[in-house]
Amino acid sequence: MAFLRLVKDLLGTEAVEGFKGSPSKSQFAFLLAWIFKTKKVDSLSLSLPPVLGLSWLKDLRMENCNLSCLPNEVGNLISLETLDLGKNKLCTLPDSICNLTRLKKLYLSNCDVLHLPNEIGRLVTLKTLILEGNSLLTLPDSICNLTHLEELNLSQCDVSHLPDEIGRLISLKSLNLRQNNLLTLPDSFCNLAFLSDLDLKDCNLSHLPDRIGMLSSLMNLNLERNNVCSLPNSFSDLGSLEKVYLSNCRSLQSLPELPASLERLHLNYCGRLQSLPELPVSLRNMDARHCTLLESIPTEFNWQAGLSMLLEGCDMLAKNNFANNVMERIDQSLSEDKKDREWSDASVYQRMINISLPGDEVPNWFEYQCTGSKLSLVVPPLVTRTILGYSLCIVYRTHENRGCLDYPMTIIRNKPTAFRFSTFSRHQDQDQMILLYFPSDCGRIHGGDELEIEIKQATWLTVKKCGINLVYEDNTEMPIKKKRKITDTRDPDISSLRN
């Protein structure tokens, strides 16, 4: 009963209700983990001392408990493995917290902490250290002794520089440094061989270390909102890199060769970027919206594997006839011998191509074109050829602010078999076009079939023109295409065209 009174005093009645089992076993199991559900601990002298005597306690969570200080006796919790003190008003931490040498997880987010104890490096078993939302400015050098640390979150901490020996954190896998004022990174940073996730968003960085390519395990890199003009040549050596975020790096002028493993590349609002290097065959998603000076994008690419490109606001690309050039290259690439295809096991959605950019005309490469939001054609005799799929171009304009960023567009194929696909666009005060490729897995198409496609209209969307192009297994022997107009498509009796 004395035990239950203690629990009730500390944690409230709800912690006692439903307390079941053998008293001795249940008491011991319960005391291994204390989770304070109350949101205010008015008096440390009343609330904490009973807990501080529990040397076998392994888990103590006091998040958002209105704590203003932590007593020195916290260092007596020598068995503690998890300590959560997030969302309190601690300002400082007692030096005795460094006695918790079995501690594996320490959460101190949004605690107004101004500095860490100089001996923080004594927490040699620490694997997770969450410090986001504090005003640390600097870090003690001893933090580099945490050689078992796997996750370090220092976001929004006003840190101006990292310790020179930060590379000694040899077990680090995830490092979040966003919204600090770092300017540069120490050279030893490149020794973090097991680092897989690195967030450097909004850190005022002007450049990266030349040896950045030594981060051989890096998979995700966020460099958004920094002042980098270029990336080191060793960037291409990041053999595990899959995702790179460089949006709003408004000083970025060029990119080096990209890693062969790259799948996602975000470059939107990089207003000084004029060209891109060769795109790796692994790339599946590229966002380069509002790169206003971007003049060209390499089209020699493994289009068979599918790709999404967001290029809204890239007016220079539109002026340089990128849409026509890219569709011609896509058609050629998709028509290559089957033995060269690397996407045989990929899903149909993975193999779709989706490109959006400015434009008010359907490219000449599209053989069948019409005005309005509906089109229909009869597939010509195939003889010995096989249709791999078809490309679709939609010229449209959005009208109103829907209260959200994305404007949905639904594409419905009624014939020969039903198929529905939705994509999204961002509002622009100009005509836009979407270029799509649908592989034949979306529904086989044969000679003599009627192919009927409709883009669903909405109050925020006007579809002006459409175009479609059939992609054959081998287009190299086909005669030069002639654009064919499909007229009167807004009539209930949709027109069709035969070869």
Coordinates of C-alpha atoms in Angstrom, one line a residue:
M1 CA 0.0 0.0 0.0
A2 CA 2.9 2.3 0.7
F3 CA 4.1 1.7 -2.9
L4 CA 0.7 2.5 -4.3
R5 CA 0.5 5.7 -2.3
L6 CA 3.8 6.8 -3.7
V7 CA 2.6 6.1 -7.3
K8 CA -0.6 8.0 -6.7
D9 CA 1.2 11.0 -5.3
L10 CA 3.7 11.1 -8.2
L11 CA 1.6 10.0 -11.2
G12 CA -2.0 10.5 -10.3
T13 CA -4.9 8.1 -9.7
E14 CA -5.0 6.8 -13.3
A15 CA -1.6 5.2 -12.8
V16 CA -2.8 3.1 -9.9
E17 CA -6.1 2.0 -11.5
G18 CA -5.7 -1.4 -13.2
F19 CA -2.5 -2.2 -11.4
K20 CA -2.6 -6.0 -11.4
G21 CA -0.5 -9.1 -10.8
S22 CA 1.8 -10.2 -8.0
P23 CA 2.7 -7.1 -5.9
S24 CA 6.4 -7.9 -5.8
K25 CA 6.8 -8.7 -9.5
S26 CA 4.5 -5.9 -10.6
Q27 CA 6.1 -3.3 -8.4
F28 CA 9.6 -4.2 -9.7
A29 CA 8.5 -4.1 -13.3
F30 CA 6.7 -0.8 -12.8
L31 CA 9.6 0.9 -11.1
L32 CA 11.9 0.1 -14.0
A33 CA 10.0 2.7 -16.1
W34 CA 8.4 5.9 -14.8
I35 CA 6.3 8.0 -17.2
F36 CA 5.0 11.2 -15.7
K37 CA 1.5 11.8 -17.2
T38 CA 1.0 15.0 -15.3
K39 CA 1.9 18.1 -17.2
K40 CA 3.1 20.1 -14.2
V41 CA 5.5 19.2 -11.4
D42 CA 5.0 22.1 -9.0
S43 CA 7.7 21.1 -6.5
L44 CA 10.8 19.1 -7.2
S45 CA 11.4 18.6 -3.5
L46 CA 8.1 16.7 -3.3
S47 CA 8.0 14.9 -6.6
L48 CA 11.5 13.8 -7.5
P49 CA 13.3 12.5 -4.3
P50 CA 11.4 9.2 -4.2
V51 CA 12.3 8.6 -7.8
L52 CA 15.9 9.6 -7.3
G53 CA 16.5 6.8 -4.8
L54 CA 15.6 4.2 -7.4
S55 CA 19.0 3.1 -8.5
W56 CA 17.5 0.3 -10.6
L57 CA 15.3 2.6 -12.7
K58 CA 15.9 2.2 -16.4
D59 CA 13.3 4.5 -18.1
L60 CA 12.4 8.0 -16.8
R61 CA 10.1 10.2 -19.0
M62 CA 9.2 13.7 -17.8
E63 CA 8.4 15.4 -21.0
N64 CA 6.5 18.7 -20.7
C65 CA 6.4 18.7 -16.9
N66 CA 7.3 22.4 -16.4
L67 CA 10.6 21.5 -14.8
S68 CA 12.9 24.5 -14.2
C69 CA 15.9 22.6 -12.9
L70 CA 17.2 19.1 -12.4
P71 CA 18.7 18.2 -9.0
N72 CA 22.2 16.7 -8.7
E73 CA 20.7 13.5 -7.4
V74 CA 19.7 12.6 -10.9
G75 CA 23.2 11.2 -11.2
N76 CA 22.3 8.4 -8.7
L77 CA 20.0 6.7 -11.3
I78 CA 23.0 4.6 -12.4
S79 CA 20.9 2.0 -14.2
L80 CA 19.0 4.6 -16.4
E81 CA 18.9 3.8 -20.1
T82 CA 16.3 6.3 -21.3
L83 CA 15.8 9.8 -20.0
D84 CA 13.2 12.1 -21.6
L85 CA 13.2 15.7 -20.3
G86 CA 11.9 17.4 -23.5
K87 CA 9.7 20.5 -23.5
N88 CA 10.8 21.7 -20.0
K89 CA 12.6 24.9 -19.0
L90 CA 15.9 23.6 -17.7
C91 CA 18.4 26.1 -19.1
T92 CA 21.2 24.1 -17.5
L93 CA 21.9 20.5 -16.7
P94 CA 23.7 19.3 -13.5
D95 CA 27.2 17.8 -14.1
S96 CA 26.0 14.7 -12.3
I97 CA 24.0 13.7 -15.3
C98 CA 27.3 12.6 -16.8
N99 CA 27.4 9.8 -14.2
L100 CA 24.6 7.9 -16.1
T101 CA 27.1 5.8 -18.0
R102 CA 24.5 3.2 -19.0
L103 CA 22.3 5.8 -20.7
K104 CA 21.4 5.0 -24.3
K105 CA 18.8 7.6 -25.1
L106 CA 18.7 11.2 -23.9
Y107 CA 15.9 13.5 -25.1
L108 CA 16.3 17.3 -24.3
S109 CA 14.4 18.9 -27.1
N110 CA 13.0 22.4 -26.6
C111 CA 14.4 22.8 -23.1
D112 CA 16.0 26.2 -23.4
V113 CA 19.3 24.6 -22.5
L114 CA 22.2 27.1 -23.1
H115 CA 25.1 24.7 -22.8
L116 CA 25.9 21.0 -22.2
P117 CA 28.1 19.7 -19.4
N118 CA 31.8 19.7 -20.3
E119 CA 31.9 16.0 -19.4
I120 CA 29.0 14.9 -21.7
G121 CA 31.5 12.6 -23.4
R122 CA 31.4 10.3 -20.3
L123 CA 28.0 9.0 -21.5
V124 CA 29.9 6.3 -23.5
T125 CA 26.9 4.0 -24.2
L126 CA 24.7 6.8 -25.6
K127 CA 23.1 6.0 -28.9
T128 CA 20.5 8.7 -29.3
L129 CA 20.9 12.4 -28.4
I130 CA 18.1 14.7 -29.2
L131 CA 18.9 18.4 -28.6
E132 CA 16.7 20.3 -31.1
G133 CA 15.2 23.6 -30.2
N134 CA 17.8 24.8 -27.7
S135 CA 20.3 27.7 -27.8
L136 CA 23.6 25.9 -27.5
L137 CA 25.8 28.1 -29.7
T138 CA 28.7 25.7 -29.1
L139 CA 29.3 22.1 -28.2
P140 CA 31.8 20.7 -25.7
D141 CA 34.7 19.0 -27.3
S142 CA 34.1 15.9 -25.2
I143 CA 30.9 15.2 -27.3
C144 CA 33.3 13.6 -29.8
N145 CA 33.9 10.8 -27.3
L146 CA 30.4 9.4 -27.9
T147 CA 31.7 6.7 -30.2
H148 CA 28.5 4.6 -29.9
L149 CA 26.2 7.5 -30.8
E150 CA 24.0 6.7 -33.8
E151 CA 21.5 9.6 -33.9
L152 CA 22.3 13.2 -33.1
N153 CA 19.7 15.9 -33.6
L154 CA 21.0 19.5 -33.2
S155 CA 18.4 21.3 -35.3
Q156 CA 17.5 24.9 -34.4
C157 CA 20.2 25.1 -31.8
D158 CA 22.0 28.3 -33.0
V159 CA 25.2 26.3 -33.3
S160 CA 27.9 28.4 -35.1
H161 CA 30.5 25.6 -35.5
L162 CA 31.1 21.9 -34.9
P163 CA 34.0 20.5 -32.9
D164 CA 37.1 19.9 -35.1
E165 CA 37.1 16.2 -34.1
I166 CA 33.4 15.6 -34.9
G167 CA 34.6 12.8 -37.2
R168 CA 35.3 10.6 -34.2
L169 CA 31.6 9.9 -33.9
I170 CA 32.3 6.7 -35.9
S171 CA 28.9 5.1 -35.3
L172 CA 26.8 8.0 -36.3
K173 CA 24.0 7.1 -38.8
S174 CA 21.7 10.1 -38.6
L175 CA 22.7 13.8 -38.1
N176 CA 20.2 16.6 -38.1
L177 CA 21.8 20.1 -38.2
R178 CA 19.1 22.1 -39.9
Q179 CA 18.6 25.8 -39.1
N180 CA 22.0 26.5 -37.5
N181 CA 24.6 29.0 -38.6
L182 CA 27.5 26.8 -39.5
L183 CA 29.0 28.5 -42.5
T184 CA 31.5 25.6 -42.9
L185 CA 32.0 22.0 -41.8
P186 CA 35.3 20.7 -40.3
D187 CA 37.4 18.4 -42.5
S188 CA 37.0 15.5 -40.1
F189 CA 33.3 15.5 -40.9
C190 CA 34.1 13.4 -43.9
N191 CA 35.2 10.5 -41.6
L192 CA 31.6 9.7 -40.7
A193 CA 31.7 6.5 -42.8
F194 CA 28.4 5.1 -41.4
L195 CA 26.4 8.3 -41.8
S196 CA 23.3 7.6 -43.9
D197 CA 21.0 10.6 -43.2
L198 CA 22.4 14.2 -43.2
D199 CA 20.1 17.2 -42.8
L200 CA 21.9 20.6 -43.4
K201 CA 18.9 22.6 -44.4
D202 CA 19.1 26.4 -43.8
C203 CA 22.6 26.3 -42.2
N204 CA 24.1 29.3 -44.2
L205 CA 26.7 27.0 -45.6
S206 CA 28.9 28.5 -48.4
H207 CA 30.6 25.3 -49.4
L208 CA 31.1 21.6 -48.5
P209 CA 34.3 19.8 -47.7
D210 CA 36.3 18.7 -50.7
R211 CA 36.3 15.1 -49.4
I212 CA 32.5 14.9 -49.0
G213 CA 32.6 11.9 -51.3
M214 CA 34.1 9.8 -48.5
L215 CA 30.7 9.6 -46.8
S216 CA 30.3 6.2 -48.4
S217 CA 27.0 5.2 -46.5
L218 CA 25.2 8.5 -47.1
M219 CA 21.7 7.9 -48.6
N220 CA 19.8 11.1 -47.9
L221 CA 21.3 14.6 -48.1
N222 CA 19.3 17.8 -47.4
L223 CA 21.1 21.0 -48.4
E224 CA 18.1 23.3 -49.0
R225 CA 18.3 27.0 -48.3
N226 CA 22.1 27.3 -48.3
N227 CA 24.5 29.6 -50.1
V228 CA 26.6 27.0 -52.0
C229 CA 27.6 28.0 -55.5
S230 CA 28.8 24.6 -56.5
L231 CA 29.4 21.1 -55.1
P232 CA 32.8 19.4 -54.8
N233 CA 33.8 17.1 -57.6
S234 CA 34.0 14.2 -55.1
F235 CA 30.2 14.5 -54.8
S236 CA 29.9 11.9 -57.6
D237 CA 31.7 9.4 -55.3
L238 CA 28.8 9.2 -52.9
G239 CA 28.0 5.6 -54.1
S240 CA 25.0 5.1 -51.7
L241 CA 23.3 8.4 -52.2
E242 CA 19.6 8.1 -53.3
K243 CA 18.0 11.5 -52.4
V244 CA 19.4 15.0 -52.7
Y245 CA 17.5 18.2 -51.8
L246 CA 19.0 21.5 -53.1
S247 CA 15.8 23.6 -53.3
N248 CA 16.2 27.3 -52.7
C249 CA 20.0 27.2 -53.0
R250 CA 19.7 30.4 -55.0
S251 CA 23.4 30.9 -55.5
L252 CA 23.9 27.4 -57.0
Q253 CA 25.3 27.8 -60.5
S254 CA 26.5 24.3 -61.5
L255 CA 26.4 20.6 -60.5
P256 CA 29.2 18.1 -60.8
E257 CA 28.7 14.6 -62.1
L258 CA 25.8 13.0 -60.2
P259 CA 26.2 9.7 -58.2
A260 CA 25.1 6.7 -60.2
S261 CA 22.8 5.6 -57.3
L262 CA 20.7 8.8 -57.3
E263 CA 16.9 8.4 -57.4
R264 CA 15.5 11.8 -56.3
L265 CA 16.8 15.2 -57.1
H266 CA 15.1 18.5 -55.9
L267 CA 16.4 21.7 -57.4
N268 CA 13.3 24.0 -57.3
Y269 CA 14.0 27.8 -57.1
C270 CA 17.7 27.4 -57.9
G271 CA 17.5 30.6 -60.0
R272 CA 21.1 30.7 -61.2
L273 CA 21.3 27.1 -62.4
Q274 CA 21.7 27.0 -66.2
S275 CA 22.3 23.4 -67.1
L276 CA 22.4 19.9 -65.6
P277 CA 25.0 17.2 -66.0
E278 CA 24.1 13.8 -67.4
L279 CA 21.2 12.2 -65.4
P280 CA 22.0 8.9 -63.8
V281 CA 19.9 6.0 -65.0
S282 CA 18.6 5.4 -61.5
L283 CA 16.9 8.8 -61.3
R284 CA 13.1 8.5 -60.8
N285 CA 12.0 11.9 -59.6
M286 CA 13.4 15.4 -60.4
D287 CA 11.9 18.7 -59.1
A288 CA 13.4 21.7 -60.9
R289 CA 10.4 24.1 -60.7
H290 CA 11.2 27.8 -61.2
C291 CA 14.8 27.3 -62.3
T292 CA 14.3 30.3 -64.5
L293 CA 17.7 30.2 -66.2
L294 CA 17.8 26.5 -66.8
E295 CA 18.3 26.2 -70.6
S296 CA 18.8 22.5 -71.1
I297 CA 18.4 19.0 -69.6
P298 CA 20.2 16.0 -71.1
T299 CA 17.7 13.7 -72.8
E300 CA 20.1 10.8 -73.2
F301 CA 18.5 8.8 -70.4
N302 CA 17.1 5.4 -69.5
W303 CA 13.5 6.5 -70.1
Q304 CA 12.3 2.9 -70.1
A305 CA 12.5 2.8 -66.3
G306 CA 10.1 5.8 -65.8
L307 CA 10.6 9.3 -64.5
S308 CA 8.7 12.2 -63.0
M309 CA 10.0 15.7 -63.8
L310 CA 8.5 18.9 -62.4
L311 CA 9.6 21.8 -64.5
E312 CA 6.9 24.5 -64.0
G313 CA 8.3 28.0 -64.3
C314 CA 11.3 26.8 -66.4
D315 CA 10.6 29.3 -69.2
M316 CA 14.0 29.0 -70.9
L317 CA 13.4 25.2 -71.4
A318 CA 10.1 25.9 -73.1
K319 CA 11.7 28.5 -75.4
N320 CA 14.4 26.0 -76.3
N321 CA 11.8 23.4 -77.5
F322 CA 12.6 21.0 -74.7
A323 CA 9.2 19.3 -74.9
N324 CA 9.6 18.3 -78.6
N325 CA 13.2 17.2 -78.1
V326 CA 12.5 15.1 -75.0
M327 CA 9.4 13.4 -76.5
E328 CA 11.5 12.4 -79.6
R329 CA 14.2 10.9 -77.3
I330 CA 11.6 9.1 -75.1
D331 CA 10.0 7.6 -78.2
Q332 CA 13.4 6.3 -79.4
S333 CA 14.4 5.0 -76.1
L334 CA 11.2 3.2 -75.5
S335 CA 11.4 1.6 -78.9
E336 CA 14.8 -0.1 -78.3
D337 CA 15.2 -3.8 -78.2
K338 CA 13.5 -5.6 -75.2
K339 CA 16.7 -7.2 -74.1
D340 CA 18.0 -3.7 -73.1
R341 CA 15.1 -3.0 -70.8
E342 CA 15.9 -2.9 -67.1
W343 CA 12.4 -2.4 -65.9
S344 CA 10.8 -5.8 -66.5
D345 CA 10.0 -6.4 -62.9
A346 CA 9.0 -2.8 -62.1
S347 CA 5.3 -1.9 -61.6
V348 CA 3.4 -0.1 -64.3
Y349 CA 3.3 3.1 -62.2
Q350 CA 7.0 3.0 -61.7
R351 CA 7.5 2.9 -65.5
M352 CA 5.2 5.9 -66.3
I353 CA 6.8 9.1 -67.4
N354 CA 5.3 12.4 -66.1
I355 CA 6.8 15.7 -67.1
S356 CA 5.3 19.1 -66.5
L357 CA 6.6 22.4 -67.8
P358 CA 5.4 25.7 -69.4
G359 CA 3.8 25.5 -72.9
D360 CA 0.8 26.5 -74.9
E361 CA 1.2 24.1 -77.9
V362 CA 1.2 20.4 -78.3
P363 CA 4.7 19.4 -79.6
N364 CA 4.8 18.5 -83.3
W365 CA 6.1 15.1 -82.3
F366 CA 2.5 14.1 -81.3
E367 CA 0.9 12.5 -84.4
Y368 CA -2.7 13.0 -83.3
Q369 CA -3.8 16.4 -81.9
C370 CA -7.0 18.1 -81.0
T371 CA -8.5 21.0 -79.2
G372 CA -10.5 20.5 -76.0
S373 CA -10.3 17.8 -73.3
K374 CA -11.4 14.7 -75.3
L375 CA -9.8 12.8 -78.1
S376 CA -10.5 9.5 -79.9
L377 CA -8.7 7.6 -82.6
V378 CA -8.7 4.2 -84.2
V379 CA -5.4 2.3 -83.9
P380 CA -4.1 1.5 -87.4
P381 CA -3.3 -2.1 -88.5
L382 CA -0.2 -3.3 -86.7
V383 CA 0.9 -6.1 -89.1
T384 CA 4.0 -7.4 -87.3
R385 CA 4.5 -4.4 -85.0
T386 CA 3.7 -4.3 -81.3
I387 CA 2.5 -1.2 -79.4
L388 CA 4.6 -0.6 -76.2
G389 CA 2.3 2.2 -75.0
Y390 CA 1.3 5.7 -75.8
S391 CA 2.4 9.3 -75.0
L392 CA -0.1 11.9 -74.0
C393 CA 0.3 15.7 -74.0
I394 CA -2.2 18.0 -72.2
V395 CA -2.1 21.8 -72.5
Y396 CA -4.1 23.5 -69.7
R397 CA -4.4 26.4 -67.4
T398 CA -5.4 26.6 -63.7
H399 CA -7.7 29.4 -62.5
E400 CA -8.3 29.8 -58.9
N401 CA -6.6 29.4 -55.5
R402 CA -8.1 26.2 -54.1
G403 CA -6.6 26.9 -50.6
C404 CA -3.9 24.2 -51.2
L405 CA -0.8 23.9 -53.4
D406 CA -1.8 21.0 -55.6
Y407 CA -4.4 21.1 -58.4
P408 CA -5.5 17.5 -59.2
M409 CA -6.0 16.4 -62.8
T410 CA -7.8 13.1 -63.6
I411 CA -7.2 11.3 -66.9
I412 CA -9.8 8.7 -67.9
R413 CA -9.4 6.2 -70.7
N414 CA -12.7 4.8 -71.6
K415 CA -11.6 2.5 -74.5
P416 CA -10.4 -0.1 -75.3
T417 CA -10.4 -0.8 -71.6
A418 CA -11.2 1.4 -68.6
F419 CA -8.2 3.1 -66.9
R420 CA -8.0 6.1 -64.6
F421 CA -4.9 8.1 -63.6
S422 CA -4.5 11.2 -61.4
T423 CA -1.7 13.6 -61.4
F424 CA -1.2 17.0 -59.8
S425 CA -0.1 20.5 -60.9
R426 CA 0.9 23.7 -59.1
H427 CA -0.9 26.8 -60.0
Q428 CA 0.9 29.1 -62.5
D429 CA -0.4 32.2 -64.1
Q430 CA 0.4 30.8 -67.6
D431 CA -0.4 27.9 -69.8
Q432 CA 1.2 24.6 -68.8
M433 CA 1.6 21.2 -70.4
I434 CA 2.0 17.7 -69.0
L435 CA 3.7 15.0 -71.0
L436 CA 2.8 11.5 -69.9
Y437 CA 3.8 8.0 -71.1
F438 CA 1.6 5.0 -70.3
P439 CA 3.1 1.5 -70.9
S440 CA 0.9 -1.1 -72.5
D441 CA 0.4 -2.8 -69.1
C442 CA -2.3 -0.1 -68.5
G443 CA -4.3 -2.1 -71.1
R444 CA -3.2 -3.8 -74.2
I445 CA -3.9 -1.9 -77.5
H446 CA -4.3 -3.7 -80.8
G447 CA -4.8 -2.7 -84.4
G448 CA -8.4 -1.6 -85.0
D449 CA -9.1 -0.7 -81.3
E450 CA -10.7 2.6 -80.6
L451 CA -8.6 4.6 -78.1
E452 CA -10.7 7.2 -76.3
I453 CA -9.2 9.5 -73.6
E454 CA -10.9 12.3 -71.6
I455 CA -9.3 14.7 -69.2
K456 CA -11.9 15.5 -66.5
Q457 CA -12.6 19.2 -66.4
A458 CA -13.0 21.1 -63.1
T459 CA -13.8 24.7 -62.0
W460 CA -10.1 25.4 -61.4
L461 CA -8.9 23.7 -64.7
T462 CA -9.4 24.3 -68.4
V463 CA -7.9 21.8 -70.8
K464 CA -7.1 23.6 -74.1
K465 CA -5.4 21.0 -76.3
C466 CA -4.5 17.3 -76.3
G467 CA -2.1 15.2 -78.3
I468 CA -1.4 11.5 -78.4
N469 CA 1.4 9.4 -80.0
L470 CA 1.5 5.6 -80.2
V471 CA 4.9 4.1 -79.3
Y472 CA 5.8 1.0 -81.2
E473 CA 8.3 -1.7 -80.4
D474 CA 10.6 -0.5 -83.2
N475 CA 10.0 3.0 -84.5
T476 CA 13.2 3.1 -86.4
E477 CA 11.7 1.8 -89.7
M478 CA 8.6 4.0 -89.5
P479 CA 8.2 6.9 -92.0
I480 CA 8.5 10.5 -90.7
K481 CA 5.4 11.3 -88.7
K482 CA 2.9 13.8 -89.9
K483 CA 0.8 15.7 -87.4
R484 CA -2.9 14.7 -87.7
K485 CA -5.6 17.0 -86.3
I486 CA -8.7 15.6 -84.6
T487 CA -11.4 18.2 -84.8
D488 CA -14.9 18.6 -83.3
T489 CA -13.8 16.7 -80.2
R490 CA -16.2 18.6 -78.0
D491 CA -19.2 17.2 -79.9
P492 CA -21.0 14.3 -78.2
D493 CA -20.1 12.2 -81.3
I494 CA -16.3 12.2 -80.7
S495 CA -14.4 12.1 -84.0
S496 CA -11.9 9.4 -84.8
L497 CA -9.1 9.1 -87.2
R498 CA -7.8 6.1 -89.2
N499 CA -4.6 5.6 -91.1

